[in-house]
Amino acid sequence: MNMISTCELILALDVPSRDEGLTFLDKVEGHLDWVKIGLQLFTKEGPGFIEEVAQRHINIFLDLKLYDIPNTVGSTVRSLGHLPIQMLTLHASGGSEMLAFAREARDEVRPELQLLGVTVLTSFNEEGMVATGIADSLEVQVLRLARLAVRAGIDGLVCSPLELTLLRGEIGVAPLLVTPGIRPAGVDANEQKRTQTPESAAKMGASHIVVGRPILKAENPVKTITDIKTSLQPQATDS
Ligand code: C5P
């Protein structure tokens, strides 16, 4: 079936401090719909910073990659429930029960919060997996954890652009697929090894792309954001 899908841009706000974060957001005011805030900034600046970003009418993806016993993860989601965040990450390898506890807590405290599973970190290769006791290929493990997360009622996955086609085929059109490793054509890949352009990630089924340095370091970040958003206009995809 041919369907129209939309893909949204998320800025990875990878800056060391609140002041730098807010200064950058002021520069691009009115152009951004989403930011991703990671462990570095959240650990330093805390929930108050989340509130300050949300006051600028920007959706927040809080990338904490939670992983702990089910009760602790459930309690953490409850603690985060008062924050104005729209997406939160957890490690799918925490297992079905951990994910279910997170989902139940989310349903209670912030039903609109979308939970995203992280499968295998892209910093892992097959040697690293063997060292941690997983004999299967990366692909088999990613698919296994993706299925587990979706069955546990998780709303979507974070994945590399290389996994988009495989995962869309496996989990269908509904779950979110949020994809870093994106570079507009002709832009420095930095240390990212296998990148895709925004257009091709959207065509392959990404619901959201995460872009950091190409926007943060751009001479004219508003233009870069606008160009990326234009390139993400609804795409026809095969599903
Ligand atoms: O600056 P850049 O566009 O490479 O930033 C990408 C963002 O996505 C960073 O916050 C990085 O930590 C994150 N990320 C990634 N690759 C993954 C998972 C997360 O680049 N596999």
PDB file of N, CA, C and O and ligand atoms in Angstrom, residues 12-14 36 63 65 121-123 158-160 180-183 189-192 210-214 216, ligand 1:
ATOM      1  N   ALA A  12      18.746  17.953  18.628  1.00  0.00           N
ATOM      2  CA  ALA A  12      19.478  17.425  19.791  1.00  0.00           C
ATOM      3  C   ALA A  12      20.179  18.609  20.450  1.00  0.00           C
ATOM      4  O   ALA A  12      21.154  19.145  19.918  1.00  0.00           O
ATOM      5  N   LEU A  13      19.670  19.034  21.589  1.00  0.00           N
ATOM      6  CA  LEU A  13      20.216  20.224  22.263  1.00  0.00           C
ATOM      7  C   LEU A  13      21.434  19.802  23.089  1.00  0.00           C
ATOM      8  O   LEU A  13      21.409  19.789  24.319  1.00  0.00           O
ATOM      9  N   ASP A  14      22.490  19.418  22.374  1.00  0.00           N
ATOM     10  CA  ASP A  14      23.703  18.931  23.032  1.00  0.00           C
ATOM     11  C   ASP A  14      24.624  20.107  23.331  1.00  0.00           C
ATOM     12  O   ASP A  14      25.602  20.363  22.613  1.00  0.00           O
ATOM     13  N   LYS A  36      15.585  17.509  21.843  1.00  0.00           N
ATOM     14  CA  LYS A  36      15.978  16.354  22.649  1.00  0.00           C
ATOM     15  C   LYS A  36      16.947  16.843  23.713  1.00  0.00           C
ATOM     16  O   LYS A  36      17.947  17.499  23.410  1.00  0.00           O
ATOM     17  N   ASP A  63      15.845  12.257  26.882  1.00  0.00           N
ATOM     18  CA  ASP A  63      16.564  11.035  26.484  1.00  0.00           C
ATOM     19  C   ASP A  63      17.384  10.524  27.665  1.00  0.00           C
ATOM     20  O   ASP A  63      18.597  10.725  27.717  1.00  0.00           O
ATOM     21  N   LYS A  65      17.245   7.202  28.757  1.00  0.00           N
ATOM     22  CA  LYS A  65      17.538   5.764  28.566  1.00  0.00           C
ATOM     23  C   LYS A  65      17.477   5.003  29.902  1.00  0.00           C
ATOM     24  O   LYS A  65      18.462   4.424  30.367  1.00  0.00           O
ATOM     25  N   LEU A 121      22.546  -0.249  21.469  1.00  0.00           N
ATOM     26  CA  LEU A 121      23.257   1.014  21.251  1.00  0.00           C
ATOM     27  C   LEU A 121      24.150   0.878  20.016  1.00  0.00           C
ATOM     28  O   LEU A 121      24.792  -0.162  19.831  1.00  0.00           O
ATOM     29  N   THR A 122      24.197   1.924  19.206  1.00  0.00           N
ATOM     30  CA  THR A 122      24.993   1.808  17.980  1.00  0.00           C
ATOM     31  C   THR A 122      26.486   1.788  18.273  1.00  0.00           C
ATOM     32  O   THR A 122      27.288   1.498  17.397  1.00  0.00           O
ATOM     33  N   SER A 123      26.870   2.068  19.509  1.00  0.00           N
ATOM     34  CA  SER A 123      28.290   1.960  19.872  1.00  0.00           C
ATOM     35  C   SER A 123      28.707   0.485  20.012  1.00  0.00           C
ATOM     36  O   SER A 123      29.893   0.179  20.082  1.00  0.00           O
ATOM     37  N   VAL A 158      13.864   4.081  19.229  1.00  0.00           N
ATOM     38  CA  VAL A 158      14.945   4.893  18.675  1.00  0.00           C
ATOM     39  C   VAL A 158      15.765   3.937  17.822  1.00  0.00           C
ATOM     40  O   VAL A 158      16.073   2.826  18.263  1.00  0.00           O
ATOM     41  N   CYS A 159      16.084   4.331  16.612  1.00  0.00           N
ATOM     42  CA  CYS A 159      16.853   3.403  15.777  1.00  0.00           C
ATOM     43  C   CYS A 159      17.780   4.161  14.846  1.00  0.00           C
ATOM     44  O   CYS A 159      17.625   5.358  14.632  1.00  0.00           O
ATOM     45  N   SER A 160      18.769   3.424  14.323  1.00  0.00           N
ATOM     46  CA  SER A 160      19.676   4.026  13.356  1.00  0.00           C
ATOM     47  C   SER A 160      18.957   4.079  12.008  1.00  0.00           C
ATOM     48  O   SER A 160      18.047   3.286  11.747  1.00  0.00           O
ATOM     49  N   PRO A 180      18.410   9.209  14.922  1.00  0.00           N
ATOM     50  CA  PRO A 180      19.574  10.112  14.808  1.00  0.00           C
ATOM     51  C   PRO A 180      20.472   9.635  13.667  1.00  0.00           C
ATOM     52  O   PRO A 180      20.084   8.753  12.898  1.00  0.00           O
ATOM     53  N   GLY A 181      21.660  10.216  13.543  1.00  0.00           N
ATOM     54  CA  GLY A 181      22.568   9.818  12.456  1.00  0.00           C
ATOM     55  C   GLY A 181      22.110  10.415  11.142  1.00  0.00           C
ATOM     56  O   GLY A 181      22.243   9.812  10.082  1.00  0.00           O
ATOM     57  N   ILE A 182      21.579  11.624  11.199  1.00  0.00           N
ATOM     58  CA  ILE A 182      21.032  12.286  10.008  1.00  0.00           C
ATOM     59  C   ILE A 182      21.942  13.446   9.605  1.00  0.00           C
ATOM     60  O   ILE A 182      22.345  14.248  10.454  1.00  0.00           O
ATOM     61  N   ARG A 183      22.245  13.532   8.336  1.00  0.00           N
ATOM     62  CA  ARG A 183      23.015  14.657   7.811  1.00  0.00           C
ATOM     63  C   ARG A 183      22.401  15.126   6.502  1.00  0.00           C
ATOM     64  O   ARG A 183      22.262  14.320   5.575  1.00  0.00           O
ATOM     65  N   ALA A 189      29.800  14.870   8.369  1.00  0.00           N
ATOM     66  CA  ALA A 189      29.180  13.760   9.116  1.00  0.00           C
ATOM     67  C   ALA A 189      29.674  13.726  10.564  1.00  0.00           C
ATOM     68  O   ALA A 189      29.169  12.944  11.370  1.00  0.00           O
ATOM     69  N   ASN A 190      30.692  14.547  10.916  1.00  0.00           N
ATOM     70  CA  ASN A 190      31.360  14.460  12.223  1.00  0.00           C
ATOM     71  C   ASN A 190      31.804  13.007  12.413  1.00  0.00           C
ATOM     72  O   ASN A 190      32.299  12.411  11.464  1.00  0.00           O
ATOM     73  N   GLU A 191      31.608  12.415  13.597  1.00  0.00           N
ATOM     74  CA  GLU A 191      32.085  11.031  13.742  1.00  0.00           C
ATOM     75  C   GLU A 191      30.993  10.015  13.390  1.00  0.00           C
ATOM     76  O   GLU A 191      31.214   8.810  13.495  1.00  0.00           O
ATOM     77  N   GLN A 192      29.824  10.457  12.951  1.00  0.00           N
ATOM     78  CA  GLN A 192      28.757   9.531  12.571  1.00  0.00           C
ATOM     79  C   GLN A 192      29.230   8.726  11.366  1.00  0.00           C
ATOM     80  O   GLN A 192      29.697   9.279  10.384  1.00  0.00           O
ATOM     81  N   VAL A 210      16.446  13.102  14.452  1.00  0.00           N
ATOM     82  CA  VAL A 210      17.155  13.874  15.471  1.00  0.00           C
ATOM     83  C   VAL A 210      18.420  14.436  14.835  1.00  0.00           C
ATOM     84  O   VAL A 210      19.246  13.681  14.314  1.00  0.00           O
ATOM     85  N   VAL A 211      18.552  15.748  14.851  1.00  0.00           N
ATOM     86  CA  VAL A 211      19.726  16.400  14.243  1.00  0.00           C
ATOM     87  C   VAL A 211      20.328  17.349  15.275  1.00  0.00           C
ATOM     88  O   VAL A 211      19.600  18.165  15.861  1.00  0.00           O
ATOM     89  N   GLY A 212      21.633  17.232  15.485  1.00  0.00           N
ATOM     90  CA  GLY A 212      22.303  18.095  16.459  1.00  0.00           C
ATOM     91  C   GLY A 212      23.229  19.086  15.807  1.00  0.00           C
ATOM     92  O   GLY A 212      22.844  20.188  15.414  1.00  0.00           O
ATOM     93  N   ARG A 213      24.497  18.675  15.639  1.00  0.00           N
ATOM     94  CA  ARG A 213      25.539  19.614  15.196  1.00  0.00           C
ATOM     95  C   ARG A 213      25.274  20.344  13.886  1.00  0.00           C
ATOM     96  O   ARG A 213      25.614  21.533  13.791  1.00  0.00           O
ATOM     97  N   PRO A 214      24.670  19.689  12.884  1.00  0.00           N
ATOM     98  CA  PRO A 214      24.417  20.459  11.651  1.00  0.00           C
ATOM     99  C   PRO A 214      23.568  21.708  11.906  1.00  0.00           C
ATOM    100  O   PRO A 214      23.689  22.700  11.180  1.00  0.00           O
ATOM    101  N   LEU A 216      23.202  23.104  15.353  1.00  0.00           N
ATOM    102  CA  LEU A 216      23.845  23.871  16.437  1.00  0.00           C
ATOM    103  C   LEU A 216      25.038  24.674  15.924  1.00  0.00           C
ATOM    104  O   LEU A 216      25.324  25.758  16.416  1.00  0.00           O
TER     105      LEU A 216
HETATM  106  O1  C5P B   1      25.158  16.114  16.378  1.00  0.00           O
HETATM  107  P1  C5P B   1      24.439  14.894  15.882  1.00  0.00           P
HETATM  108  O2  C5P B   1      23.389  15.197  14.820  1.00  0.00           O
HETATM  109  O3  C5P B   1      25.376  13.785  15.460  1.00  0.00           O
HETATM  110  O4  C5P B   1      23.627  14.405  17.177  1.00  0.00           O
HETATM  111  C1  C5P B   1      22.872  13.246  17.195  1.00  0.00           C
HETATM  112  C2  C5P B   1      22.240  13.050  18.524  1.00  0.00           C
HETATM  113  O5  C5P B   1      21.653  11.749  18.538  1.00  0.00           O
HETATM  114  C3  C5P B   1      23.179  13.089  19.713  1.00  0.00           C
HETATM  115  O6  C5P B   1      22.440  13.594  20.840  1.00  0.00           O
HETATM  116  C4  C5P B   1      23.561  11.644  19.923  1.00  0.00           C
HETATM  117  O7  C5P B   1      23.879  11.341  21.247  1.00  0.00           O
HETATM  118  C5  C5P B   1      22.269  10.944  19.529  1.00  0.00           C
HETATM  119  N1  C5P B   1      22.442   9.582  19.071  1.00  0.00           N
HETATM  120  C6  C5P B   1      23.205   9.238  17.972  1.00  0.00           C
HETATM  121  N2  C5P B   1      23.318   7.942  17.588  1.00  0.00           N
HETATM  122  C7  C5P B   1      22.684   6.990  18.245  1.00  0.00           C
HETATM  123  C8  C5P B   1      21.903   7.310  19.358  1.00  0.00           C
HETATM  124  C9  C5P B   1      21.803   8.636  19.743  1.00  0.00           C
HETATM  125  O8  C5P B   1      23.775  10.096  17.330  1.00  0.00           O
HETATM  126  N3  C5P B   1      22.789   5.757  17.849  1.00  0.00           N
END
